Amino acid sequence: MDILIVENASSVTRMLEIKFSKKHEVRVAENVKQALAEIQQKLPDLVILDLRLNGPTHSGLDVYNYLRGELGERTPIIFLTGLADTVDLYQRADKAVQADRLGGVYTKLFVKPVPLKILGSEINKLEAAA
Amino acid sequence: MFLDDLINVLVIDDQEGVSGVFSQMLDMDTQYIGEVFVCESVAGARYFIETNHIDVVILDLFLKESSDLDTLALFRKEYKNIPVVVVTGHDYPGLAYECFMYGADDFLSKPNISPILLVKSCVYSVDRRRVSRERQELLEREQLLVELLKLLNEPYSGIDTVKKLLERVQEFTKVQAIAIRLQDSEDFPYFVYKGFGEDFIIKENSLCSIDEEGNARYGSDGERVLECMCGCVIRGNTDRALPCFTEGGSFWTNSTTELLDHKHSLLQTHPTRGECNWSGYESVAIIPLSAGVDIIGTLQLNDTKKDFFSKELILFLEELALSIGVAVKRAWQEDKIKSLEIAKTKDLLQSSRLLNAGIAHELRTPMQALLNCFELIREEVDLYCEHCSNCKAQKLCKTKEVLVELVEEGLDRTEYSVRVLNSLSEYSKIASSDEVHLINVVPELKTIMRTLEFTDSFKSLEEGSFVLVAPDEHECFVEINRVDFSQLIINLCRNSIEAIDHEDPKIRIEIKELDSEVQIVVRDNGRGIDPSLGEKIFNPYFSTKAKPEGNNQGLGLAMVRDIIAAYGGSITYKSEPGNTQFIIKLPCERRSG
C-alpha cells in the first residue's frame, strides 16, 4: 500500500514510518503544500492526515477538500486530531466523516494518541478490501 | 368632643318599667346618644347586636334566666368588644369590684342614677374602649416597626427578607392578599405576593399598556404607559383632592364596586382594568414604594370584605412603605451583585477550562509519539530476540526479561496518562456553549435517566431500583445549558452506582420545589462517604476509589460543583452507610406569566 502521512510533528511521523514502512510504501508530508505535491505526483492508497497543520489557515481539511472536491477521489483518509483544533475545525472534520460514511467512502477520525495496533488493523482491513 | 358619632345603646333589663325609665333618660340626650334599643334577655340582645351597630350595653343584674354575675359573664364571653355598664338595685359591698373583675366597664347603683350620670357613664365607657384600642394598635404598630427594622438589619437573605417583611405586614393587617410590585426595566411585575391566586398574578403581572398591534405605548414624557391604579400610583398620577388618594400618593378604596358604579370623573382621569373588582376584591390599597426620589414599586393590599381600611391604617402603611422601599432596593442591589458574582465565577471557570483543554490538547501529539515509541520497542524486542544467540541457547534471556518489563511498564504508564488526559478533556468540555435552555426539570430528568438505563452499569438494575420521585403534575423550570444539566445528573448517578457494592442497589432522584429554588436530591444506598472528608470530595482529582478507572479520574464531582456554581446554585451532601444524599439547589424560574 502507498501511504501518505501528513503531519507536522516529526516524532509522530517517524514512529509511523518505522512501523509501516516494513510492509508498505510510506511517504511523508509536513504541510499542505507538500501534501498536495505528493498527491499530484502519485495518488496514494491511504492518507493519514493530521487535522491541525502549520498555521491557522491551513489544515488537514484543505488536503481533504483537494482530494474529495477538486480531484473527486475516494481515497481512504484517516484524520488524526489532538483536539487542539478549533471547535469549528473539529466539527467540520466530523461532518466530513459522517458525509463520507453515508456515501460509502472510507474516512475516519481518531483522537490522539492512537495505538499503532489500531492503525495497523485499519490498514490491514483496507488492504484486504482492496 | 372625643366621639365622632352618636352612640347606640342597648338596654338589657327584665323589669319593663325600669328599662323604660332608662331609655327615656337616654332619649333626653341628643348630644351623644343615638338610637336606644331595649330587650329582656341576653338571647334577645343577640338579635339587636347582629342587626344594629351597638356601641354600649346597659345591663341590669338579677335577670330572670340567670342570677348573680352569670349574665355578665355570659355576655362577656360572647361579646368581648362591646362595653358594658352594669346597673343594679342590689348593691352590696364588693359587688362593684366583682363586676369589674367580670369585665364590666362601669357600675351604677340604681336609686342614684340621673340622666346625666347614665349618659356620662355610657360615653366614658365607649371612649375608654376607644382609647385602649388605639393604644393597643399603637403598641402593635410600634412592635411591627421594630420587627421590620430588625429584619432589615439581619444579614441579607435576598428575596426571602422581602417575603418575611410581607408576611409580617399581612399578619398585622390580617388582609387576605398582599403583594409587592417592583420595577424591572420598563415594567413593574409582582416581586413577591401572598394570598393572590396564580391566575390573578398572571393576568395582572404586567402594567404596561400595549396597543391593538401589540406594540408598547409610550407617553409624551417618553415613559412606558402603565395601566390601572398601580400605574397611576407609580407614575404619581394621583389627584390628592380626591378622597381615594392620600397626600403620600397612595390609592385606597373600601368598595371597588361603588368606585366602578359611580363612573365619576375619577375613572376618566384614572381608568382601571377592573380586575381587582372582578376577582371579588372590594377593599384595595396601593401604597407607593420609594427609594430616594424614585418610586420603585408598590405595596398592594386586597381584601374581599368592604370597609377593610381606615385612613389611619393607610397612613401607617405609607410609613412602613418607606422601610420596605429601602429593604427592597437593597435586596434588588444584592441580587445584582450576586448575578455579577455568578458571571465572574463563570468567567473564571471558562478560563480554567480553556487552560485545561489547552494542556490536554498540547500533550496529545507528544503522547502519540510516546505511545507509539513504546509499542515499537515492544515489537523490536521480540524481533531482536528471534535472532539473539542468548535467547536461542538458554531459552530464557535475562536481558529480554528486563526489557519487556520496562517496556510494559512504560506502556502501562502511558496508557494511564492518556486516561488522565481524556478526563481532563472531558472536564474542560462543560458548558461547551454559552447557550442556556429553559429546562422543565421533571421530563428532562426522565430523559436523562432513560439514557442512563442503557449504559452498562445501569442496564442490570431491576425495575424500581432507579426511580424519580416528584410531586404529581409538578412543573418547575431551571435556566441551564442542557448538556451541563445532564452532565451533572449523570456524574452523580454514576458515582452512586459505583458506591453500591451489594445486591440490592437503589438510586433515587427526588425533587422538591422551595420558594425560589428547586432542590434535586440524588440518593443511594451505597457504602457512604466518610464524613471527615468534608468538602474535599469536590476537589479535582480527589477520588475515594482505590484505583480510578475509565475516564473518571476524580473529576466527576469537581465538574458537578463547577457546573452548579456557574448557575448560581449550591451542592451539599449527607452520608451514612446505606444512605447517601447529594442535594443540589438551583435557582428556579417561575412559570412565566
XYZ file of C-alpha atoms in Angstrom:
723
model
C 0.000 0.000 0.000
C 1.064 3.524 -0.716
C 0.510 5.527 2.465
C 0.858 9.295 2.650
C 1.362 10.663 6.168
C 0.585 14.366 6.522
C 1.756 15.515 9.947
C 3.952 18.358 11.126
C 5.229 16.637 14.282
C 8.249 14.724 13.059
C 8.322 12.484 16.150
C 4.885 11.151 15.280
C 5.733 10.735 11.617
C 8.905 8.876 12.486
C 7.107 6.242 14.564
C 4.503 5.651 11.903
C 7.245 5.392 9.312
C 9.179 2.812 11.319
C 6.054 0.780 11.871
C 4.527 0.800 8.425
C 7.491 1.148 6.057
C 8.338 -2.501 6.566
C 5.288 -3.692 4.686
C 4.188 -0.543 2.891
C 5.455 2.355 0.892
C 5.352 5.378 3.216
C 5.595 8.957 2.071
C 5.679 11.922 4.432
C 4.448 15.483 4.027
C 4.867 18.165 6.675
C 2.406 20.689 5.382
C -0.477 21.223 2.979
C 1.769 22.310 0.115
C 3.958 19.206 0.331
C 0.901 17.011 0.705
C -0.715 18.358 -2.460
C 2.584 17.905 -4.323
C 2.817 14.280 -3.203
C -0.773 13.620 -4.232
C -0.259 15.250 -7.625
C 2.806 13.128 -8.171
C 1.001 9.912 -7.378
C -2.381 9.237 -5.813
C -1.787 7.325 -2.546
C -3.900 4.365 -1.361
C -4.354 5.921 2.080
C -3.794 9.334 3.616
C -3.136 9.648 7.342
C -3.961 13.269 7.913
C -3.332 15.439 10.937
C -6.172 17.904 11.319
C -4.065 20.796 12.551
C -1.155 21.601 10.338
C 1.023 24.670 10.438
C -0.795 27.963 10.643
C -4.421 28.668 11.296
C -5.282 28.981 7.618
C -4.007 25.562 6.684
C -5.470 22.369 7.982
C -5.872 18.740 7.087
C -9.248 19.755 5.718
C -7.511 21.581 2.856
C -5.911 18.313 1.810
C -9.236 16.552 2.294
C -11.082 19.085 0.157
C -8.459 18.856 -2.557
C -8.780 15.075 -2.687
C -12.540 14.805 -2.451
C -13.521 18.091 -4.049
C -11.024 19.027 -6.730
C -9.863 15.553 -7.630
C -13.129 13.817 -6.778
C -11.155 10.857 -5.415
C -12.488 8.319 -2.917
C -9.006 7.721 -1.438
C -9.312 6.404 2.150
C -8.447 9.007 4.757
C -7.664 8.694 8.463
C -7.835 12.017 10.300
C -5.785 12.400 13.460
C -6.742 15.149 15.896
C -5.085 16.416 19.060
C -8.377 18.132 19.873
C -6.398 21.366 19.938
C -8.163 22.278 16.767
C -10.800 24.921 16.954
C -14.256 23.569 17.668
C -15.186 24.658 14.183
C -12.411 22.626 12.558
C -13.235 19.553 14.589
C -16.910 19.797 13.744
C -16.213 20.216 10.054
C -13.969 17.149 10.075
C -16.653 15.266 11.959
C -19.243 16.275 9.354
C -16.921 15.167 6.566
C -16.617 11.766 8.252
C -20.396 11.442 8.557
C -20.990 12.504 4.970
C -18.411 10.092 3.606
C -19.824 7.243 5.635
C -23.216 7.819 4.051
C -21.521 7.888 0.655
C -19.723 4.639 1.409
C -16.326 6.321 1.384
C -13.714 5.387 3.996
C -12.920 8.388 6.198
C -12.223 8.056 9.901
C -11.338 10.402 12.729
C -9.116 9.290 15.616
C -8.243 11.295 18.691
C -4.530 11.191 19.517
C -2.877 9.160 20.823
C -3.885 6.237 18.646
C -2.091 2.926 19.303
C -0.175 1.547 16.319
C -2.166 -1.651 16.774
C -5.346 0.152 15.845
C -3.879 1.999 12.895
C -2.320 -1.283 11.769
C -5.585 -3.134 11.838
C -7.306 -0.336 9.902
C -4.608 -0.587 7.242
C -4.968 -4.356 7.121
C -8.709 -4.025 6.658
C -8.223 -1.557 3.835
C -5.681 -3.803 2.193
C -7.980 -6.770 2.422
C -10.840 -4.758 0.937
C -8.714 -3.503 -1.954
C -65.735 66.260 71.978
C -63.923 62.956 71.526
C -66.574 60.837 69.830
C -67.068 61.127 66.101
C -70.608 59.712 66.018
C -73.605 59.413 68.253
C -73.537 56.206 70.258
C -76.178 53.479 70.047
C -77.196 51.938 73.345
C -78.796 48.576 74.092
C -80.556 48.212 77.436
C -80.985 44.666 78.780
C -83.469 44.536 81.639
C -86.380 42.304 82.552
C -88.274 44.878 84.519
C -90.071 46.821 81.826
C -90.818 49.751 83.980
C -87.221 50.365 84.807
C -85.844 49.882 81.303
C -88.470 52.296 80.130
C -87.010 54.771 82.540
C -83.518 54.211 81.232
C -84.494 54.600 77.617
C -86.367 57.795 78.461
C -83.319 59.127 80.259
C -81.140 58.325 77.300
C -83.610 59.725 74.785
C -83.430 63.073 76.537
C -79.900 63.402 75.369
C -79.287 64.401 71.759
C -75.664 65.412 72.005
C -74.161 61.942 72.468
C -76.825 59.305 72.326
C -78.101 57.956 69.029
C -80.539 55.086 68.990
C -81.653 53.251 72.101
C -82.805 49.619 71.963
C -84.406 47.662 74.767
C -84.550 43.909 75.296
C -85.255 41.497 78.117
C -82.504 38.900 77.883
C -79.066 38.088 76.574
C -80.778 35.976 73.922
C -82.763 38.971 72.856
C -79.652 41.103 72.914
C -78.103 38.861 70.311
C -80.674 39.899 67.747
C -80.006 43.601 68.273
C -76.264 43.204 68.239
C -76.366 41.283 64.999
C -78.706 43.651 63.204
C -77.513 47.001 64.563
C -74.326 48.681 65.463
C -74.338 48.722 69.259
C -71.748 50.893 70.950
C -72.573 50.137 74.564
C -74.816 47.851 76.599
C -76.577 48.730 79.843
C -77.066 45.541 81.807
C -79.277 45.154 84.822
C -78.148 42.425 87.155
C -80.578 39.862 88.601
C -82.298 38.794 85.411
C -84.850 36.019 85.267
C -82.919 33.411 83.386
C -79.652 33.568 85.337
C -78.648 35.007 88.603
C -75.805 36.926 90.147
C -72.978 37.630 87.733
C -73.699 34.816 85.264
C -75.401 37.113 82.801
C -72.435 39.430 82.754
C -70.040 36.512 82.324
C -72.191 35.079 79.563
C -72.351 38.388 77.748
C -68.613 38.994 78.071
C -67.838 35.562 76.753
C -69.788 36.282 73.601
C -69.065 39.952 73.075
C -65.624 40.979 74.147
C -65.533 44.307 72.449
C -68.797 45.925 73.497
C -68.518 47.968 76.671
C -70.994 47.080 79.409
C -72.394 49.422 82.040
C -73.833 47.405 84.950
C -76.776 48.882 86.853
C -78.191 47.201 89.914
C -80.635 47.792 92.689
C -78.981 45.224 94.919
C -75.740 46.856 95.704
C -73.672 45.348 98.454
C -70.071 45.892 99.486
C -67.691 44.366 96.977
C -70.242 43.917 94.195
C -68.845 46.753 92.076
C -65.385 45.240 92.356
C -66.714 41.808 91.371
C -68.422 43.299 88.332
C -65.208 44.899 87.180
C -63.473 41.566 87.605
C -66.071 40.019 85.322
C -65.382 42.642 82.663
C -67.845 45.442 83.358
C -66.797 48.829 82.084
C -68.757 50.822 84.668
C -71.026 50.235 87.652
C -74.056 52.284 88.705
C -76.309 51.849 91.733
C -79.968 52.247 90.800
C -81.584 54.705 93.108
C -78.977 57.345 92.414
C -78.983 57.194 88.623
C -79.612 60.508 86.907
C -79.849 61.061 83.144
C -76.558 62.939 83.143
C -74.821 60.201 85.082
C -76.164 57.474 82.778
C -75.146 59.275 79.582
C -71.766 60.135 81.040
C -71.176 56.512 82.036
C -72.081 55.273 78.541
C -69.937 57.850 76.773
C -66.961 57.301 79.028
C -67.182 53.531 78.658
C -67.167 53.831 74.883
C -64.374 56.341 74.922
C -62.207 54.362 77.323
C -62.554 51.413 74.978
C -61.565 53.579 72.046
C -58.527 54.919 73.853
C -57.382 51.496 74.949
C -57.971 50.107 71.463
C -55.940 52.884 69.935
C -53.234 52.370 72.471
C -53.180 48.667 71.652
C -52.985 49.474 67.955
C -50.172 51.896 68.518
C -48.320 49.280 70.513
C -48.809 46.723 67.771
C -47.633 49.164 65.134
C -44.619 50.055 67.146
C -43.877 46.380 67.608
C -44.267 45.812 63.874
C -41.932 48.692 63.077
C -39.333 47.337 65.477
C -39.622 43.881 63.943
C -39.292 45.237 60.432
C -36.243 47.232 61.416
C -34.765 44.090 62.918
C -35.456 42.220 59.698
C -33.799 44.981 57.727
C -30.714 44.741 59.875
C -30.450 40.989 59.579
C -27.787 39.585 57.325
C -29.148 39.747 53.853
C -31.055 36.748 52.569
C -32.314 38.100 49.292
C -35.896 37.877 48.283
C -36.615 35.946 51.489
C -36.156 39.077 53.568
C -38.750 40.863 51.495
C -41.060 37.868 51.767
C -40.746 37.832 55.531
C -41.474 41.536 55.590
C -44.575 40.994 53.538
C -45.763 38.135 55.721
C -45.329 40.222 58.806
C -47.367 43.100 57.363
C -50.065 40.659 56.328
C -50.158 39.183 59.801
C -50.516 42.654 61.261
C -53.228 43.911 58.927
C -54.946 40.499 58.569
C -55.544 41.389 54.937
C -56.323 38.461 52.605
C -53.862 39.250 49.863
C -50.703 41.301 49.803
C -48.033 41.874 47.188
C -45.083 43.974 46.185
C -44.528 45.133 42.648
C -41.010 46.081 41.714
C -39.501 47.853 38.763
C -37.986 45.556 36.172
C -36.676 47.648 33.304
C -39.817 49.352 31.971
C -42.421 47.240 33.734
C -43.417 46.709 37.344
C -44.197 42.997 37.744
C -45.013 41.338 41.069
C -41.807 40.672 43.008
C -43.374 38.769 45.899
C -47.001 38.039 46.708
C -49.129 36.156 49.209
C -52.804 35.308 49.123
C -53.364 36.209 45.482
C -54.404 33.445 43.102
C -51.936 32.358 40.439
C -54.437 33.444 37.754
C -54.687 36.941 39.163
C -50.917 37.332 39.221
C -50.521 36.049 35.667
C -53.230 38.392 34.361
C -52.100 41.436 36.262
C -48.350 40.915 36.301
C -47.578 43.443 33.609
C -48.763 47.020 33.959
C -47.525 48.044 30.539
C -50.075 49.276 28.093
C -49.938 47.829 24.597
C -51.863 48.889 21.514
C -54.007 46.697 19.262
C -50.944 45.547 17.342
C -49.151 44.500 20.488
C -46.685 47.376 20.489
C -45.726 49.222 23.632
C -47.422 52.537 24.253
C -45.234 55.421 25.316
C -46.391 58.660 26.909
C -45.365 62.140 25.846
C -42.656 62.020 28.518
C -41.081 59.034 26.746
C -42.021 56.660 29.574
C -43.974 53.457 29.056
C -47.669 53.962 29.685
C -48.652 51.984 32.789
C -52.210 50.893 33.312
C -54.658 50.749 36.208
C -54.396 52.276 39.669
C -50.999 50.648 40.276
C -49.779 52.525 37.213
C -51.264 55.804 38.486
C -49.587 55.402 41.871
C -46.224 54.543 40.292
C -46.403 57.458 37.875
C -47.598 59.792 40.647
C -50.802 60.453 38.756
C -52.839 60.745 41.932
C -55.191 63.670 42.392
C -54.740 64.434 46.062
C -58.004 66.393 46.174
C -59.909 63.124 45.726
C -60.628 61.115 48.886
C -59.271 57.885 47.398
C -55.768 59.356 47.175
C -53.560 60.412 50.056
C -51.008 63.157 50.428
C -48.364 60.451 50.255
C -49.555 59.368 46.822
C -51.410 56.191 47.829
C -54.679 54.970 46.420
C -57.287 53.258 48.571
C -60.904 52.265 48.401
C -63.190 50.307 50.668
C -65.518 49.285 47.857
C -64.316 48.778 44.323
C -67.923 48.067 43.327
C -69.021 51.520 44.393
C -65.975 53.051 42.790
C -66.761 51.408 39.454
C -70.514 52.013 39.770
C -70.191 55.703 40.208
C -68.452 56.147 36.926
C -67.488 59.514 38.229
C -64.772 61.683 36.824
C -62.162 59.591 38.686
C -62.403 56.769 36.179
C -61.954 59.138 33.259
C -58.704 60.524 34.594
C -57.646 57.274 36.269
C -59.022 54.353 34.255
C -58.759 50.926 35.891
C -58.712 47.452 34.407
C -61.289 46.370 36.955
C -59.559 43.040 37.603
C -59.470 43.540 41.373
C -63.228 44.030 41.403
C -63.898 41.090 39.072
C -61.764 38.919 41.317
C -64.033 39.865 44.196
C -61.734 42.312 45.941
C -63.680 45.196 47.454
C -61.060 46.852 49.614
C -57.882 47.723 47.740
C -54.915 49.826 48.806
C -51.893 50.670 46.702
C -49.010 52.319 48.506
C -46.002 53.615 46.611
C -42.610 52.153 47.499
C -39.860 54.627 47.030
C -36.121 54.631 47.300
C -34.829 58.162 47.326
C -36.961 60.227 44.992
C -37.916 57.409 42.633
C -40.958 55.245 43.015
C -39.562 51.735 42.553
C -42.744 49.770 43.081
C -45.927 49.379 45.077
C -47.217 47.647 48.148
C -50.680 46.305 47.402
C -53.286 45.041 49.856
C -56.527 43.437 48.707
C -59.471 42.121 50.690
C -62.858 40.814 49.603
C -64.529 42.487 52.588
C -65.818 46.017 52.220
C -64.606 48.751 54.571
C -61.402 46.951 55.406
C -59.178 50.020 55.575
C -59.116 53.111 57.722
C -57.303 56.275 56.782
C -55.019 55.745 59.781
C -54.038 52.302 58.564
C -53.224 53.647 55.107
C -51.066 56.382 56.585
C -49.316 53.850 58.775
C -48.689 51.611 55.762
C -47.171 54.579 53.977
C -44.794 54.907 56.882
C -43.929 51.193 56.617
C -43.502 51.502 52.880
C -40.536 53.780 53.492
C -38.641 50.989 55.268
C -39.833 48.376 52.821
C -38.637 50.500 49.922
C -35.166 50.570 51.439
C -35.175 46.807 52.047
C -36.438 46.009 48.599
C -33.878 48.251 46.986
C -31.186 46.503 48.966
C -32.496 43.056 48.022
C -32.503 44.201 44.463
C -28.961 45.502 44.538
C -27.649 42.435 46.307
C -29.337 40.292 43.686
C -27.462 42.261 41.071
C -24.187 41.735 42.934
C -24.953 38.039 43.193
C -25.553 37.714 39.482
C -22.328 39.620 38.844
C -20.547 37.136 41.095
C -22.073 34.252 39.206
C -20.910 35.795 35.946
C -17.432 36.162 37.423
C -17.385 32.535 38.560
C -18.461 31.549 35.079
C -15.641 33.560 33.527
C -13.086 32.071 35.874
C -14.378 28.622 35.125
C -14.269 29.295 31.424
C -10.647 30.397 31.532
C -9.578 27.474 33.697
C -11.404 25.218 31.281
C -9.571 26.729 28.357
C -6.289 26.224 30.168
C -7.126 22.604 30.943
C -8.242 21.980 27.417
C -5.083 23.635 26.116
C -2.840 21.468 28.284
C -4.676 18.314 27.313
C -4.539 19.165 23.644
C -0.908 20.180 23.591
C 0.035 16.878 25.190
C -1.822 14.709 22.724
C 0.647 14.888 19.875
C 3.729 14.099 22.017
C 1.695 11.323 23.659
C 1.075 9.892 20.216
C 4.836 9.659 19.647
C 5.466 8.316 23.166
C 2.823 5.603 22.962
C 3.939 4.506 19.509
C 7.541 4.565 20.628
C 6.865 2.055 23.427
C 4.791 -0.075 21.075
C 7.657 -0.165 18.600
C 10.234 -1.046 21.254
C 7.981 -3.905 22.365
C 7.859 -5.226 18.804
C 11.580 -4.705 18.270
C 12.420 -6.660 21.408
C 10.581 -9.678 20.046
C 12.189 -9.316 16.637
C 15.639 -8.909 18.134
C 15.269 -11.933 20.335
C 14.394 -14.112 17.388
C 17.980 -13.603 16.230
C 19.664 -13.378 19.620
C 22.021 -16.241 20.340
C 21.428 -15.974 24.050
C 17.740 -16.495 23.630
C 18.252 -19.381 21.301
C 20.706 -21.111 23.604
C 19.182 -20.551 27.017
C 15.569 -20.106 26.017
C 15.492 -17.728 28.907
C 17.225 -14.439 28.401
C 17.672 -12.064 31.320
C 18.054 -9.051 29.014
C 14.779 -9.769 27.306
C 13.011 -10.190 30.600
C 14.206 -6.820 31.854
C 13.493 -5.084 28.553
C 9.980 -6.480 28.352
C 9.249 -5.499 31.917
C 10.450 -1.941 31.344
C 8.525 -1.519 28.138
C 5.350 -2.969 29.587
C 5.638 -0.581 32.494
C 6.194 2.295 30.064
C 3.156 1.266 28.053
C 1.050 0.918 31.144
C 2.003 4.352 32.479
C 1.473 5.908 29.068
C -1.984 4.439 28.874
C -2.743 5.748 32.331
C -1.561 9.211 31.296
C -3.864 9.041 28.311
C -6.779 8.330 30.610
C -5.898 11.350 32.734
C -5.685 13.359 29.558
C -9.085 12.137 28.428
C -10.713 13.006 31.716
C -9.144 16.443 31.604
C -10.564 16.945 28.123
C -13.943 15.763 29.346
C -13.755 18.066 32.371
C -12.911 21.093 30.289
C -15.766 20.338 27.956
C -18.505 21.536 30.336
C -20.722 24.289 29.030
C -19.166 23.992 25.634
C -21.549 26.719 24.597
C -22.962 29.722 26.392
C -26.421 28.761 25.270
C -28.868 28.498 28.155
C -32.064 26.492 27.941
C -35.217 26.781 29.995
C -35.488 23.247 31.267
C -38.597 21.609 32.650
C -36.895 19.608 35.367
C -39.094 16.506 35.661
C -39.340 15.479 31.979
C -35.679 16.379 31.461
C -34.643 14.104 34.336
C -36.788 11.316 32.926
C -34.986 11.579 29.594
C -31.561 11.574 31.232
C -32.491 8.551 33.343
C -33.729 6.681 30.292
C -30.409 7.339 28.572
C -28.530 6.139 31.639
C -30.564 2.959 31.781
C -28.966 1.885 28.521
C -25.436 2.150 29.875
C -23.545 -0.886 31.139
C -23.666 -0.132 34.849
C -27.400 0.661 34.902
C -28.586 -1.980 32.465
C -28.679 -4.719 35.055
C -30.760 -2.741 37.584
C -34.131 -4.167 38.399
C -37.380 -2.324 37.932
C -37.878 0.165 40.761
C -34.204 0.405 41.646
C -33.625 3.634 39.777
C -36.567 5.983 40.232
C -37.639 9.575 40.125
C -39.743 10.922 42.981
C -41.536 14.155 42.166
C -44.802 15.697 43.327
C -47.701 14.968 40.970
C -48.044 17.182 37.939
C -45.022 19.011 39.123
C -43.620 21.689 36.875
C -40.568 23.702 37.647
C -38.087 25.283 35.356
C -34.390 25.885 35.581
C -32.295 28.014 33.282
C -29.229 25.975 32.423
C -27.320 24.619 29.462
C -28.903 21.257 28.629
C -25.576 19.448 28.241
C -24.380 20.783 31.593
C -27.562 19.680 33.297
C -27.391 16.134 32.011
C -23.650 16.001 32.741
C -24.161 16.804 36.392
C -27.004 14.338 36.838
C -25.094 11.602 35.006
C -21.962 12.178 37.099
C -23.903 11.930 40.356
C -25.782 8.817 39.261
C -22.544 7.160 38.136
C -20.941 7.911 41.484
C -23.985 6.412 43.178
C -23.905 3.168 41.257
C -20.163 2.850 41.823
C -20.674 3.342 45.564
C -23.018 0.371 45.784
C -21.358 -2.980 46.303
C -24.294 -5.097 47.405
C -27.087 -6.994 45.716
C -29.959 -4.569 46.275
C -28.952 -1.291 44.662
C -31.355 1.629 44.973
C -30.861 5.043 43.448
C -33.484 7.707 43.768
C -33.737 11.200 42.381
C -36.064 13.380 44.421
C -37.388 16.782 43.510
C -38.676 19.419 45.831
C -39.550 22.951 44.925
C -38.599 25.511 47.510
C -39.503 29.180 47.377
C -37.205 30.387 44.686
C -35.153 27.306 44.011
C -35.577 23.727 43.039
C -33.954 21.015 45.099
C -32.767 17.868 43.374
C -31.576 15.077 45.641
C -29.658 12.093 44.290
C -29.858 9.385 46.936
C -28.283 5.919 47.006
C -27.984 3.044 49.440
C -24.286 2.528 48.859
C -21.424 2.303 51.284
C -21.484 6.041 52.047
C -18.833 8.704 52.261
C -16.603 9.220 55.277
C -17.944 12.468 56.775
C -14.436 13.569 57.752
C -13.706 14.075 54.059
C -15.998 17.118 54.095
C -15.761 19.378 51.097
C -12.618 17.636 49.883
C -14.648 15.233 47.798
C -15.423 18.091 45.414
C -11.748 18.777 44.708
C -10.401 17.838 41.291
C -8.514 14.524 41.274
C -9.948 13.535 44.620
C -11.277 10.024 44.457
C -12.453 7.528 47.020
C -11.970 4.764 44.519
C -8.753 2.915 45.208
C -7.992 2.612 41.534
C -9.637 5.207 39.358
C -10.947 3.622 36.239
C -12.050 4.773 32.863
C -12.253 8.449 32.195
C -13.417 9.315 35.690
C -10.202 10.377 37.311
C -11.787 12.050 40.333
C -13.077 14.909 38.277
C -16.749 13.923 38.315
C -17.760 15.813 41.459
C -15.470 18.732 40.681
C -17.308 19.034 37.411
C -20.676 18.849 39.140
C -19.672 21.542 41.601
C -18.334 23.804 38.841
C -21.471 23.475 36.765
C -23.741 24.246 39.691
C -21.629 27.237 40.745
C -21.805 28.600 37.221
C -25.590 28.755 37.501
C -25.715 30.272 40.973
C -26.722 27.047 42.714
C -25.218 25.014 45.520
C -24.417 21.385 46.280
C -24.108 19.689 49.650
C -24.162 16.084 50.780
C -25.202 13.974 53.735
C -23.959 10.466 54.102
C -24.088 7.391 56.264
C -23.674 3.794 55.177
C -26.758 2.851 53.182
C -27.996 6.398 52.754
C -26.061 8.999 50.846
C -27.704 12.130 49.509
C -26.315 14.765 47.218
C -28.508 17.832 47.473
C -28.451 20.243 44.580
C -30.196 23.574 44.744
C -30.654 25.552 41.579
C -32.413 28.884 41.149
C -35.836 28.131 39.837
C -37.607 30.107 37.159
C -41.268 30.719 37.806
C -43.571 29.738 35.028
C -43.654 32.975 33.138
C -46.956 34.749 33.218
